[in-house]
Amino acid sequence: MARTSFTKPPKHPTTRVVVIGLGRFGASLAHELVEHGSEVLAIDADPRLVQQYSDELTHVAVADTTDPDALEQLGVADFPHAVVGIGSDLEASILTTSLLVDFRIPRIWAKANSRQHGRILERIGAHHVVLPEFDMGERIAHLVTGRMLDYIEFDDDYAMVRTTAPHAVIGTTLTESGLREHFDVTVVAIKRRGGEFTYATPETVVAHGDQLIVSGSIACVESFADLV
């Protein structure tokens, strides 16, 4: 019998990201990117912030990011990923994002301080709009009630939650519990007390104290969490 051999996948090339704005959001993001091996060019108009992070990030520069010549001199147009973390200056956020769109950068993320700000960024061409305060507020609201241990919401009305197994499903397999039929959700993983998360199967029997990771539409996972 022939043996199946597996080859190690080639190492991915270093991701190159330009981060514009070194406030709390931009600086934290830049740090995380560097920690994960990305090459980061961080730009801010404030020399003090640039000096503060000069020894921690790959490249830092002082520049007016609403000036296309300044961005061209820094080679911003050659980066495949860009993040606009400017928050307090609405005009600078919009103008900077517009310039990145003009440079045809393939992936542009932009931070917004309000939903209206976010809609403007989307209309001028930002591929992804991030609303940290709103997103975190929605997540914390779900956790405060105690029904969920964690909550992640995705696009297109889809979410995943971590919750304690409700009494109605304890002692039965996932197939017998009829979760898909009754709640239209899928149990993705299960964690026993003192153990680690493992993939759930139709034959998995749920025990008291188990934690479940459940996926489905937002309304469905919220209804399931209400059982707790």
JSON list of C-alpha atoms in Angstrom, two decimals:
[
{"chain": "A", "resi": 1, "resn": "MET", "atom": "CA", "xyz": [0.00, 0.00, 0.00]},
{"chain": "A", "resi": 2, "resn": "ALA", "atom": "CA", "xyz": [1.40, 3.35, -0.99]},
{"chain": "A", "resi": 3, "resn": "ARG", "atom": "CA", "xyz": [2.04, 5.72, 1.87]},
{"chain": "A", "resi": 4, "resn": "THR", "atom": "CA", "xyz": [0.56, 9.19, 1.73]},
{"chain": "A", "resi": 5, "resn": "SER", "atom": "CA", "xyz": [3.18, 11.86, 2.22]},
{"chain": "A", "resi": 6, "resn": "PHE", "atom": "CA", "xyz": [2.54, 15.40, 3.34]},
{"chain": "A", "resi": 7, "resn": "THR", "atom": "CA", "xyz": [4.76, 18.30, 2.43]},
{"chain": "A", "resi": 8, "resn": "LYS", "atom": "CA", "xyz": [5.10, 21.36, 4.57]},
{"chain": "A", "resi": 9, "resn": "PRO", "atom": "CA", "xyz": [3.30, 24.29, 2.93]},
{"chain": "A", "resi": 10, "resn": "PRO", "atom": "CA", "xyz": [5.55, 27.11, 1.80]},
{"chain": "A", "resi": 11, "resn": "LYS", "atom": "CA", "xyz": [6.02, 29.93, 4.26]},
{"chain": "A", "resi": 12, "resn": "HIS", "atom": "CA", "xyz": [3.78, 32.86, 3.54]},
{"chain": "A", "resi": 13, "resn": "PRO", "atom": "CA", "xyz": [5.58, 36.05, 2.56]},
{"chain": "A", "resi": 14, "resn": "THR", "atom": "CA", "xyz": [5.63, 38.80, 5.15]},
{"chain": "A", "resi": 15, "resn": "THR", "atom": "CA", "xyz": [2.44, 40.83, 5.13]},
{"chain": "A", "resi": 16, "resn": "ARG", "atom": "CA", "xyz": [3.09, 44.53, 4.52]},
{"chain": "A", "resi": 17, "resn": "VAL", "atom": "CA", "xyz": [0.67, 46.94, 6.18]},
{"chain": "A", "resi": 18, "resn": "VAL", "atom": "CA", "xyz": [0.60, 50.71, 6.45]},
{"chain": "A", "resi": 19, "resn": "VAL", "atom": "CA", "xyz": [-1.13, 51.96, 9.61]},
{"chain": "A", "resi": 20, "resn": "ILE", "atom": "CA", "xyz": [-2.15, 55.61, 9.57]},
{"chain": "A", "resi": 21, "resn": "GLY", "atom": "CA", "xyz": [-2.87, 57.17, 12.94]},
{"chain": "A", "resi": 22, "resn": "LEU", "atom": "CA", "xyz": [-1.11, 56.13, 16.15]},
{"chain": "A", "resi": 23, "resn": "GLY", "atom": "CA", "xyz": [-3.89, 56.71, 18.63]},
{"chain": "A", "resi": 24, "resn": "ARG", "atom": "CA", "xyz": [-4.93, 53.87, 20.94]},
{"chain": "A", "resi": 25, "resn": "PHE", "atom": "CA", "xyz": [-6.56, 51.90, 18.13]},
{"chain": "A", "resi": 26, "resn": "GLY", "atom": "CA", "xyz": [-3.80, 52.36, 15.55]},
{"chain": "A", "resi": 27, "resn": "ALA", "atom": "CA", "xyz": [-0.93, 51.81, 17.97]},
{"chain": "A", "resi": 28, "resn": "SER", "atom": "CA", "xyz": [-2.48, 48.66, 19.42]},
{"chain": "A", "resi": 29, "resn": "LEU", "atom": "CA", "xyz": [-3.17, 47.28, 15.96]},
{"chain": "A", "resi": 30, "resn": "ALA", "atom": "CA", "xyz": [0.36, 48.09, 14.75]},
{"chain": "A", "resi": 31, "resn": "HIS", "atom": "CA", "xyz": [1.85, 46.30, 17.76]},
{"chain": "A", "resi": 32, "resn": "GLU", "atom": "CA", "xyz": [-0.25, 43.20, 17.11]},
{"chain": "A", "resi": 33, "resn": "LEU", "atom": "CA", "xyz": [0.72, 43.15, 13.44]},
{"chain": "A", "resi": 34, "resn": "VAL", "atom": "CA", "xyz": [4.42, 43.37, 14.29]},
{"chain": "A", "resi": 35, "resn": "GLU", "atom": "CA", "xyz": [4.03, 40.61, 16.89]},
{"chain": "A", "resi": 36, "resn": "HIS", "atom": "CA", "xyz": [2.55, 38.40, 14.17]},
{"chain": "A", "resi": 37, "resn": "GLY", "atom": "CA", "xyz": [5.46, 39.03, 11.82]},
{"chain": "A", "resi": 38, "resn": "SER", "atom": "CA", "xyz": [4.04, 41.75, 9.59]},
{"chain": "A", "resi": 39, "resn": "GLU", "atom": "CA", "xyz": [6.11, 44.58, 8.19]},
{"chain": "A", "resi": 40, "resn": "VAL", "atom": "CA", "xyz": [4.42, 47.76, 9.38]},
{"chain": "A", "resi": 41, "resn": "LEU", "atom": "CA", "xyz": [4.81, 51.34, 8.24]},
{"chain": "A", "resi": 42, "resn": "ALA", "atom": "CA", "xyz": [3.16, 53.52, 10.87]},
{"chain": "A", "resi": 43, "resn": "ILE", "atom": "CA", "xyz": [2.40, 57.16, 10.05]},
{"chain": "A", "resi": 44, "resn": "ASP", "atom": "CA", "xyz": [1.13, 59.98, 12.24]},
{"chain": "A", "resi": 45, "resn": "ALA", "atom": "CA", "xyz": [1.13, 63.76, 12.02]},
{"chain": "A", "resi": 46, "resn": "ASP", "atom": "CA", "xyz": [2.22, 64.06, 15.66]},
{"chain": "A", "resi": 47, "resn": "PRO", "atom": "CA", "xyz": [6.04, 63.84, 16.03]},
{"chain": "A", "resi": 48, "resn": "ARG", "atom": "CA", "xyz": [5.70, 62.91, 19.68]},
{"chain": "A", "resi": 49, "resn": "LEU", "atom": "CA", "xyz": [3.70, 59.77, 18.90]},
{"chain": "A", "resi": 50, "resn": "VAL", "atom": "CA", "xyz": [6.08, 58.79, 16.13]},
{"chain": "A", "resi": 51, "resn": "GLN", "atom": "CA", "xyz": [9.04, 59.18, 18.49]},
{"chain": "A", "resi": 52, "resn": "GLN", "atom": "CA", "xyz": [7.23, 57.17, 21.16]},
{"chain": "A", "resi": 53, "resn": "TYR", "atom": "CA", "xyz": [6.81, 54.15, 18.89]},
{"chain": "A", "resi": 54, "resn": "SER", "atom": "CA", "xyz": [10.03, 54.48, 16.86]},
{"chain": "A", "resi": 55, "resn": "ASP", "atom": "CA", "xyz": [11.75, 51.61, 18.69]},
{"chain": "A", "resi": 56, "resn": "GLU", "atom": "CA", "xyz": [8.73, 49.31, 18.75]},
{"chain": "A", "resi": 57, "resn": "LEU", "atom": "CA", "xyz": [7.43, 49.26, 15.17]},
{"chain": "A", "resi": 58, "resn": "THR", "atom": "CA", "xyz": [9.09, 48.30, 11.89]},
{"chain": "A", "resi": 59, "resn": "HIS", "atom": "CA", "xyz": [8.99, 51.76, 10.31]},
{"chain": "A", "resi": 60, "resn": "VAL", "atom": "CA", "xyz": [7.51, 55.02, 11.58]},
{"chain": "A", "resi": 61, "resn": "ALA", "atom": "CA", "xyz": [7.17, 58.39, 9.90]},
{"chain": "A", "resi": 62, "resn": "VAL", "atom": "CA", "xyz": [5.79, 61.86, 10.52]},
{"chain": "A", "resi": 63, "resn": "ALA", "atom": "CA", "xyz": [3.57, 63.02, 7.68]},
{"chain": "A", "resi": 64, "resn": "ASP", "atom": "CA", "xyz": [0.40, 64.82, 6.73]},
{"chain": "A", "resi": 65, "resn": "THR", "atom": "CA", "xyz": [-1.60, 61.89, 5.36]},
{"chain": "A", "resi": 66, "resn": "THR", "atom": "CA", "xyz": [-4.02, 64.21, 3.54]},
{"chain": "A", "resi": 67, "resn": "ASP", "atom": "CA", "xyz": [-1.11, 65.20, 1.26]},
{"chain": "A", "resi": 68, "resn": "PRO", "atom": "CA", "xyz": [-0.78, 62.77, -1.66]},
{"chain": "A", "resi": 69, "resn": "ASP", "atom": "CA", "xyz": [2.84, 63.77, -2.29]},
{"chain": "A", "resi": 70, "resn": "ALA", "atom": "CA", "xyz": [3.78, 62.88, 1.29]},
{"chain": "A", "resi": 71, "resn": "LEU", "atom": "CA", "xyz": [2.18, 59.45, 0.97]},
{"chain": "A", "resi": 72, "resn": "GLU", "atom": "CA", "xyz": [3.86, 58.82, -2.38]},
{"chain": "A", "resi": 73, "resn": "GLN", "atom": "CA", "xyz": [7.28, 59.72, -0.95]},
{"chain": "A", "resi": 74, "resn": "LEU", "atom": "CA", "xyz": [6.75, 57.14, 1.79]},
{"chain": "A", "resi": 75, "resn": "GLY", "atom": "CA", "xyz": [5.82, 54.47, -0.76]},
{"chain": "A", "resi": 76, "resn": "VAL", "atom": "CA", "xyz": [2.32, 53.99, 0.66]},
{"chain": "A", "resi": 77, "resn": "ALA", "atom": "CA", "xyz": [0.93, 53.14, -2.78]},
{"chain": "A", "resi": 78, "resn": "ASP", "atom": "CA", "xyz": [3.08, 49.99, -2.83]},
{"chain": "A", "resi": 79, "resn": "PHE", "atom": "CA", "xyz": [1.49, 48.48, 0.27]},
{"chain": "A", "resi": 80, "resn": "PRO", "atom": "CA", "xyz": [-1.20, 45.80, -0.28]},
{"chain": "A", "resi": 81, "resn": "HIS", "atom": "CA", "xyz": [-2.91, 46.53, 3.05]},
{"chain": "A", "resi": 82, "resn": "ALA", "atom": "CA", "xyz": [-3.74, 49.83, 4.72]},
{"chain": "A", "resi": 83, "resn": "VAL", "atom": "CA", "xyz": [-5.49, 50.76, 7.95]},
{"chain": "A", "resi": 84, "resn": "VAL", "atom": "CA", "xyz": [-6.77, 54.26, 8.66]},
{"chain": "A", "resi": 85, "resn": "GLY", "atom": "CA", "xyz": [-6.94, 54.61, 12.42]},
{"chain": "A", "resi": 86, "resn": "ILE", "atom": "CA", "xyz": [-7.61, 58.35, 12.50]},
{"chain": "A", "resi": 87, "resn": "GLY", "atom": "CA", "xyz": [-10.50, 58.95, 14.85]},
{"chain": "A", "resi": 88, "resn": "SER", "atom": "CA", "xyz": [-10.79, 62.50, 16.12]},
{"chain": "A", "resi": 89, "resn": "ASP", "atom": "CA", "xyz": [-10.30, 64.36, 12.82]},
{"chain": "A", "resi": 90, "resn": "LEU", "atom": "CA", "xyz": [-13.21, 63.41, 10.56]},
{"chain": "A", "resi": 91, "resn": "GLU", "atom": "CA", "xyz": [-11.91, 65.40, 7.59]},
{"chain": "A", "resi": 92, "resn": "ALA", "atom": "CA", "xyz": [-8.45, 63.84, 7.80]},
{"chain": "A", "resi": 93, "resn": "SER", "atom": "CA", "xyz": [-9.98, 60.37, 8.07]},
{"chain": "A", "resi": 94, "resn": "ILE", "atom": "CA", "xyz": [-12.07, 60.85, 4.93]},
{"chain": "A", "resi": 95, "resn": "LEU", "atom": "CA", "xyz": [-9.37, 62.55, 2.87]},
{"chain": "A", "resi": 96, "resn": "THR", "atom": "CA", "xyz": [-6.75, 59.97, 3.82]},
{"chain": "A", "resi": 97, "resn": "THR", "atom": "CA", "xyz": [-9.05, 57.07, 2.98]},
{"chain": "A", "resi": 98, "resn": "SER", "atom": "CA", "xyz": [-9.91, 58.71, -0.34]},
{"chain": "A", "resi": 99, "resn": "LEU", "atom": "CA", "xyz": [-6.21, 58.97, -1.23]},
{"chain": "A", "resi": 100, "resn": "LEU", "atom": "CA", "xyz": [-5.65, 55.30, -0.43]},
{"chain": "A", "resi": 101, "resn": "VAL", "atom": "CA", "xyz": [-8.55, 54.44, -2.73]},
{"chain": "A", "resi": 102, "resn": "ASP", "atom": "CA", "xyz": [-6.97, 56.58, -5.46]},
{"chain": "A", "resi": 103, "resn": "PHE", "atom": "CA", "xyz": [-3.73, 54.62, -4.97]},
{"chain": "A", "resi": 104, "resn": "ARG", "atom": "CA", "xyz": [-5.74, 51.44, -5.64]},
{"chain": "A", "resi": 105, "resn": "ILE", "atom": "CA", "xyz": [-4.56, 49.72, -2.48]},
{"chain": "A", "resi": 106, "resn": "PRO", "atom": "CA", "xyz": [-6.21, 46.27, -2.59]},
{"chain": "A", "resi": 107, "resn": "ARG", "atom": "CA", "xyz": [-7.37, 46.12, 1.04]},
{"chain": "A", "resi": 108, "resn": "ILE", "atom": "CA", "xyz": [-8.30, 49.22, 3.02]},
{"chain": "A", "resi": 109, "resn": "TRP", "atom": "CA", "xyz": [-9.62, 49.13, 6.58]},
{"chain": "A", "resi": 110, "resn": "ALA", "atom": "CA", "xyz": [-10.85, 52.36, 8.13]},
{"chain": "A", "resi": 111, "resn": "LYS", "atom": "CA", "xyz": [-11.92, 53.19, 11.68]},
{"chain": "A", "resi": 112, "resn": "ALA", "atom": "CA", "xyz": [-15.17, 55.11, 12.11]},
{"chain": "A", "resi": 113, "resn": "ASN", "atom": "CA", "xyz": [-16.43, 56.95, 15.17]},
{"chain": "A", "resi": 114, "resn": "SER", "atom": "CA", "xyz": [-20.10, 56.74, 14.17]},
{"chain": "A", "resi": 115, "resn": "ARG", "atom": "CA", "xyz": [-22.29, 54.82, 11.78]},
{"chain": "A", "resi": 116, "resn": "GLN", "atom": "CA", "xyz": [-22.67, 57.93, 9.61]},
{"chain": "A", "resi": 117, "resn": "HIS", "atom": "CA", "xyz": [-18.88, 58.26, 9.47]},
{"chain": "A", "resi": 118, "resn": "GLY", "atom": "CA", "xyz": [-18.69, 54.59, 8.53]},
{"chain": "A", "resi": 119, "resn": "ARG", "atom": "CA", "xyz": [-21.19, 54.99, 5.70]},
{"chain": "A", "resi": 120, "resn": "ILE", "atom": "CA", "xyz": [-19.14, 57.85, 4.26]},
{"chain": "A", "resi": 121, "resn": "LEU", "atom": "CA", "xyz": [-15.97, 55.73, 4.39]},
{"chain": "A", "resi": 122, "resn": "GLU", "atom": "CA", "xyz": [-17.75, 52.88, 2.63]},
{"chain": "A", "resi": 123, "resn": "ARG", "atom": "CA", "xyz": [-19.06, 55.19, -0.09]},
{"chain": "A", "resi": 124, "resn": "ILE", "atom": "CA", "xyz": [-15.63, 56.56, -0.90]},
{"chain": "A", "resi": 125, "resn": "GLY", "atom": "CA", "xyz": [-14.22, 53.06, -1.24]},
{"chain": "A", "resi": 126, "resn": "ALA", "atom": "CA", "xyz": [-13.02, 51.62, 2.08]},
{"chain": "A", "resi": 127, "resn": "HIS", "atom": "CA", "xyz": [-13.26, 47.83, 1.86]},
{"chain": "A", "resi": 128, "resn": "HIS", "atom": "CA", "xyz": [-13.80, 47.30, 5.59]},
{"chain": "A", "resi": 129, "resn": "VAL", "atom": "CA", "xyz": [-15.13, 49.77, 8.16]},
{"chain": "A", "resi": 130, "resn": "VAL", "atom": "CA", "xyz": [-14.41, 49.19, 11.85]},
{"chain": "A", "resi": 131, "resn": "LEU", "atom": "CA", "xyz": [-16.50, 50.73, 14.62]},
{"chain": "A", "resi": 132, "resn": "PRO", "atom": "CA", "xyz": [-14.63, 49.62, 17.75]},
{"chain": "A", "resi": 133, "resn": "GLU", "atom": "CA", "xyz": [-16.84, 51.37, 20.28]},
{"chain": "A", "resi": 134, "resn": "PHE", "atom": "CA", "xyz": [-20.11, 50.19, 18.71]},
{"chain": "A", "resi": 135, "resn": "ASP", "atom": "CA", "xyz": [-18.88, 46.63, 18.11]},
{"chain": "A", "resi": 136, "resn": "MET", "atom": "CA", "xyz": [-17.55, 46.30, 21.65]},
{"chain": "A", "resi": 137, "resn": "GLY", "atom": "CA", "xyz": [-20.72, 47.80, 23.07]},
{"chain": "A", "resi": 138, "resn": "GLU", "atom": "CA", "xyz": [-22.89, 45.23, 21.30]},
{"chain": "A", "resi": 139, "resn": "ARG", "atom": "CA", "xyz": [-20.64, 42.39, 22.44]},
{"chain": "A", "resi": 140, "resn": "ILE", "atom": "CA", "xyz": [-20.55, 43.50, 26.08]},
{"chain": "A", "resi": 141, "resn": "ALA", "atom": "CA", "xyz": [-24.33, 43.97, 26.09]},
{"chain": "A", "resi": 142, "resn": "HIS", "atom": "CA", "xyz": [-24.72, 40.29, 25.26]},
{"chain": "A", "resi": 143, "resn": "LEU", "atom": "CA", "xyz": [-22.25, 39.22, 27.95]},
{"chain": "A", "resi": 144, "resn": "VAL", "atom": "CA", "xyz": [-23.60, 41.40, 30.76]},
{"chain": "A", "resi": 145, "resn": "THR", "atom": "CA", "xyz": [-26.89, 39.50, 30.85]},
{"chain": "A", "resi": 146, "resn": "GLY", "atom": "CA", "xyz": [-25.01, 36.33, 31.77]},
{"chain": "A", "resi": 147, "resn": "ARG", "atom": "CA", "xyz": [-26.64, 34.23, 29.05]},
{"chain": "A", "resi": 148, "resn": "MET", "atom": "CA", "xyz": [-23.42, 34.08, 27.03]},
{"chain": "A", "resi": 149, "resn": "LEU", "atom": "CA", "xyz": [-19.78, 33.60, 27.97]},
{"chain": "A", "resi": 150, "resn": "ASP", "atom": "CA", "xyz": [-18.58, 35.10, 24.70]},
{"chain": "A", "resi": 151, "resn": "TYR", "atom": "CA", "xyz": [-20.15, 36.53, 21.56]},
{"chain": "A", "resi": 152, "resn": "ILE", "atom": "CA", "xyz": [-18.79, 37.18, 18.07]},
{"chain": "A", "resi": 153, "resn": "GLU", "atom": "CA", "xyz": [-20.94, 38.76, 15.37]},
{"chain": "A", "resi": 154, "resn": "PHE", "atom": "CA", "xyz": [-20.04, 38.46, 11.68]},
{"chain": "A", "resi": 155, "resn": "ASP", "atom": "CA", "xyz": [-21.45, 40.00, 8.53]},
{"chain": "A", "resi": 156, "resn": "ASP", "atom": "CA", "xyz": [-24.65, 38.79, 6.88]},
{"chain": "A", "resi": 157, "resn": "ASP", "atom": "CA", "xyz": [-26.56, 38.18, 10.14]},
{"chain": "A", "resi": 158, "resn": "TYR", "atom": "CA", "xyz": [-24.28, 35.41, 11.44]},
{"chain": "A", "resi": 159, "resn": "ALA", "atom": "CA", "xyz": [-22.87, 34.94, 14.94]},
{"chain": "A", "resi": 160, "resn": "MET", "atom": "CA", "xyz": [-21.06, 32.48, 17.18]},
{"chain": "A", "resi": 161, "resn": "VAL", "atom": "CA", "xyz": [-21.58, 32.29, 20.94]},
{"chain": "A", "resi": 162, "resn": "ARG", "atom": "CA", "xyz": [-19.99, 30.44, 23.82]},
{"chain": "A", "resi": 163, "resn": "THR", "atom": "CA", "xyz": [-22.54, 29.47, 26.41]},
{"chain": "A", "resi": 164, "resn": "THR", "atom": "CA", "xyz": [-23.21, 26.93, 29.14]},
{"chain": "A", "resi": 165, "resn": "ALA", "atom": "CA", "xyz": [-25.18, 23.91, 27.99]},
{"chain": "A", "resi": 166, "resn": "PRO", "atom": "CA", "xyz": [-28.87, 24.42, 28.82]},
{"chain": "A", "resi": 167, "resn": "HIS", "atom": "CA", "xyz": [-30.71, 21.78, 30.87]},
{"chain": "A", "resi": 168, "resn": "ALA", "atom": "CA", "xyz": [-32.86, 20.78, 27.88]},
{"chain": "A", "resi": 169, "resn": "VAL", "atom": "CA", "xyz": [-29.92, 19.20, 26.01]},
{"chain": "A", "resi": 170, "resn": "ILE", "atom": "CA", "xyz": [-28.06, 17.56, 28.91]},
{"chain": "A", "resi": 171, "resn": "GLY", "atom": "CA", "xyz": [-27.81, 13.79, 28.74]},
{"chain": "A", "resi": 172, "resn": "THR", "atom": "CA", "xyz": [-28.62, 13.53, 25.04]},
{"chain": "A", "resi": 173, "resn": "THR", "atom": "CA", "xyz": [-26.58, 13.43, 21.88]},
{"chain": "A", "resi": 174, "resn": "LEU", "atom": "CA", "xyz": [-26.58, 16.50, 19.68]},
{"chain": "A", "resi": 175, "resn": "THR", "atom": "CA", "xyz": [-28.64, 14.59, 17.14]},
{"chain": "A", "resi": 176, "resn": "GLU", "atom": "CA", "xyz": [-31.24, 13.57, 19.74]},
{"chain": "A", "resi": 177, "resn": "SER", "atom": "CA", "xyz": [-31.48, 17.08, 21.15]},
{"chain": "A", "resi": 178, "resn": "GLY", "atom": "CA", "xyz": [-32.83, 18.35, 17.81]},
{"chain": "A", "resi": 179, "resn": "LEU", "atom": "CA", "xyz": [-31.07, 21.70, 18.09]},
{"chain": "A", "resi": 180, "resn": "ARG", "atom": "CA", "xyz": [-30.94, 22.20, 14.33]},
{"chain": "A", "resi": 181, "resn": "GLU", "atom": "CA", "xyz": [-34.62, 21.41, 13.91]},
{"chain": "A", "resi": 182, "resn": "HIS", "atom": "CA", "xyz": [-35.88, 23.44, 16.87]},
{"chain": "A", "resi": 183, "resn": "PHE", "atom": "CA", "xyz": [-33.41, 26.33, 17.03]},
{"chain": "A", "resi": 184, "resn": "ASP", "atom": "CA", "xyz": [-31.68, 26.24, 13.62]},
{"chain": "A", "resi": 185, "resn": "VAL", "atom": "CA", "xyz": [-28.23, 26.40, 15.23]},
{"chain": "A", "resi": 186, "resn": "THR", "atom": "CA", "xyz": [-25.14, 24.21, 14.99]},
{"chain": "A", "resi": 187, "resn": "VAL", "atom": "CA", "xyz": [-22.92, 23.18, 17.91]},
{"chain": "A", "resi": 188, "resn": "VAL", "atom": "CA", "xyz": [-19.41, 23.60, 16.58]},
{"chain": "A", "resi": 189, "resn": "ALA", "atom": "CA", "xyz": [-17.37, 22.61, 19.63]},
{"chain": "A", "resi": 190, "resn": "ILE", "atom": "CA", "xyz": [-17.79, 21.45, 23.22]},
{"chain": "A", "resi": 191, "resn": "LYS", "atom": "CA", "xyz": [-15.68, 21.86, 26.35]},
{"chain": "A", "resi": 192, "resn": "ARG", "atom": "CA", "xyz": [-15.92, 19.52, 29.34]},
{"chain": "A", "resi": 193, "resn": "ARG", "atom": "CA", "xyz": [-15.24, 20.77, 32.84]},
{"chain": "A", "resi": 194, "resn": "GLY", "atom": "CA", "xyz": [-11.48, 21.03, 33.28]},
{"chain": "A", "resi": 195, "resn": "GLY", "atom": "CA", "xyz": [-10.90, 20.08, 29.67]},
{"chain": "A", "resi": 196, "resn": "GLU", "atom": "CA", "xyz": [-10.31, 21.85, 26.38]},
{"chain": "A", "resi": 197, "resn": "PHE", "atom": "CA", "xyz": [-12.60, 22.56, 23.47]},
{"chain": "A", "resi": 198, "resn": "THR", "atom": "CA", "xyz": [-12.99, 19.69, 21.00]},
{"chain": "A", "resi": 199, "resn": "TYR", "atom": "CA", "xyz": [-15.00, 19.38, 17.81]},
{"chain": "A", "resi": 200, "resn": "ALA", "atom": "CA", "xyz": [-18.59, 18.34, 18.35]},
{"chain": "A", "resi": 201, "resn": "THR", "atom": "CA", "xyz": [-20.10, 15.44, 16.39]},
{"chain": "A", "resi": 202, "resn": "PRO", "atom": "CA", "xyz": [-23.72, 14.29, 16.02]},
{"chain": "A", "resi": 203, "resn": "GLU", "atom": "CA", "xyz": [-22.95, 11.54, 18.58]},
{"chain": "A", "resi": 204, "resn": "THR", "atom": "CA", "xyz": [-21.52, 13.91, 21.20]},
{"chain": "A", "resi": 205, "resn": "VAL", "atom": "CA", "xyz": [-23.42, 13.60, 24.49]},
{"chain": "A", "resi": 206, "resn": "VAL", "atom": "CA", "xyz": [-23.83, 16.87, 26.40]},
{"chain": "A", "resi": 207, "resn": "ALA", "atom": "CA", "xyz": [-23.15, 16.78, 30.14]},
{"chain": "A", "resi": 208, "resn": "HIS", "atom": "CA", "xyz": [-23.95, 19.16, 32.98]},
{"chain": "A", "resi": 209, "resn": "GLY", "atom": "CA", "xyz": [-21.46, 22.03, 33.10]},
{"chain": "A", "resi": 210, "resn": "ASP", "atom": "CA", "xyz": [-20.33, 21.65, 29.49]},
{"chain": "A", "resi": 211, "resn": "GLN", "atom": "CA", "xyz": [-19.65, 24.79, 27.49]},
{"chain": "A", "resi": 212, "resn": "LEU", "atom": "CA", "xyz": [-20.81, 24.94, 23.87]},
{"chain": "A", "resi": 213, "resn": "ILE", "atom": "CA", "xyz": [-19.76, 27.03, 20.91]},
{"chain": "A", "resi": 214, "resn": "VAL", "atom": "CA", "xyz": [-22.88, 27.52, 18.82]},
{"chain": "A", "resi": 215, "resn": "SER", "atom": "CA", "xyz": [-23.24, 29.15, 15.41]},
{"chain": "A", "resi": 216, "resn": "GLY", "atom": "CA", "xyz": [-26.20, 30.39, 13.42]},
{"chain": "A", "resi": 217, "resn": "SER", "atom": "CA", "xyz": [-28.15, 33.52, 12.61]},
{"chain": "A", "resi": 218, "resn": "ILE", "atom": "CA", "xyz": [-28.05, 36.23, 15.27]},
{"chain": "A", "resi": 219, "resn": "ALA", "atom": "CA", "xyz": [-31.69, 35.72, 16.21]},
{"chain": "A", "resi": 220, "resn": "CYS", "atom": "CA", "xyz": [-31.29, 31.94, 16.46]},
{"chain": "A", "resi": 221, "resn": "VAL", "atom": "CA", "xyz": [-28.18, 31.91, 18.63]},
{"chain": "A", "resi": 222, "resn": "GLU", "atom": "CA", "xyz": [-29.76, 34.52, 20.91]},
{"chain": "A", "resi": 223, "resn": "SER", "atom": "CA", "xyz": [-32.89, 32.36, 21.24]},
{"chain": "A", "resi": 224, "resn": "PHE", "atom": "CA", "xyz": [-30.74, 29.36, 22.08]},
{"chain": "A", "resi": 225, "resn": "ALA", "atom": "CA", "xyz": [-28.79, 31.37, 24.69]},
{"chain": "A", "resi": 226, "resn": "ASP", "atom": "CA", "xyz": [-32.12, 32.30, 26.31]},
{"chain": "A", "resi": 227, "resn": "LEU", "atom": "CA", "xyz": [-32.51, 28.65, 27.33]},
{"chain": "A", "resi": 228, "resn": "VAL", "atom": "CA", "xyz": [-29.65, 29.16, 29.79]}
]
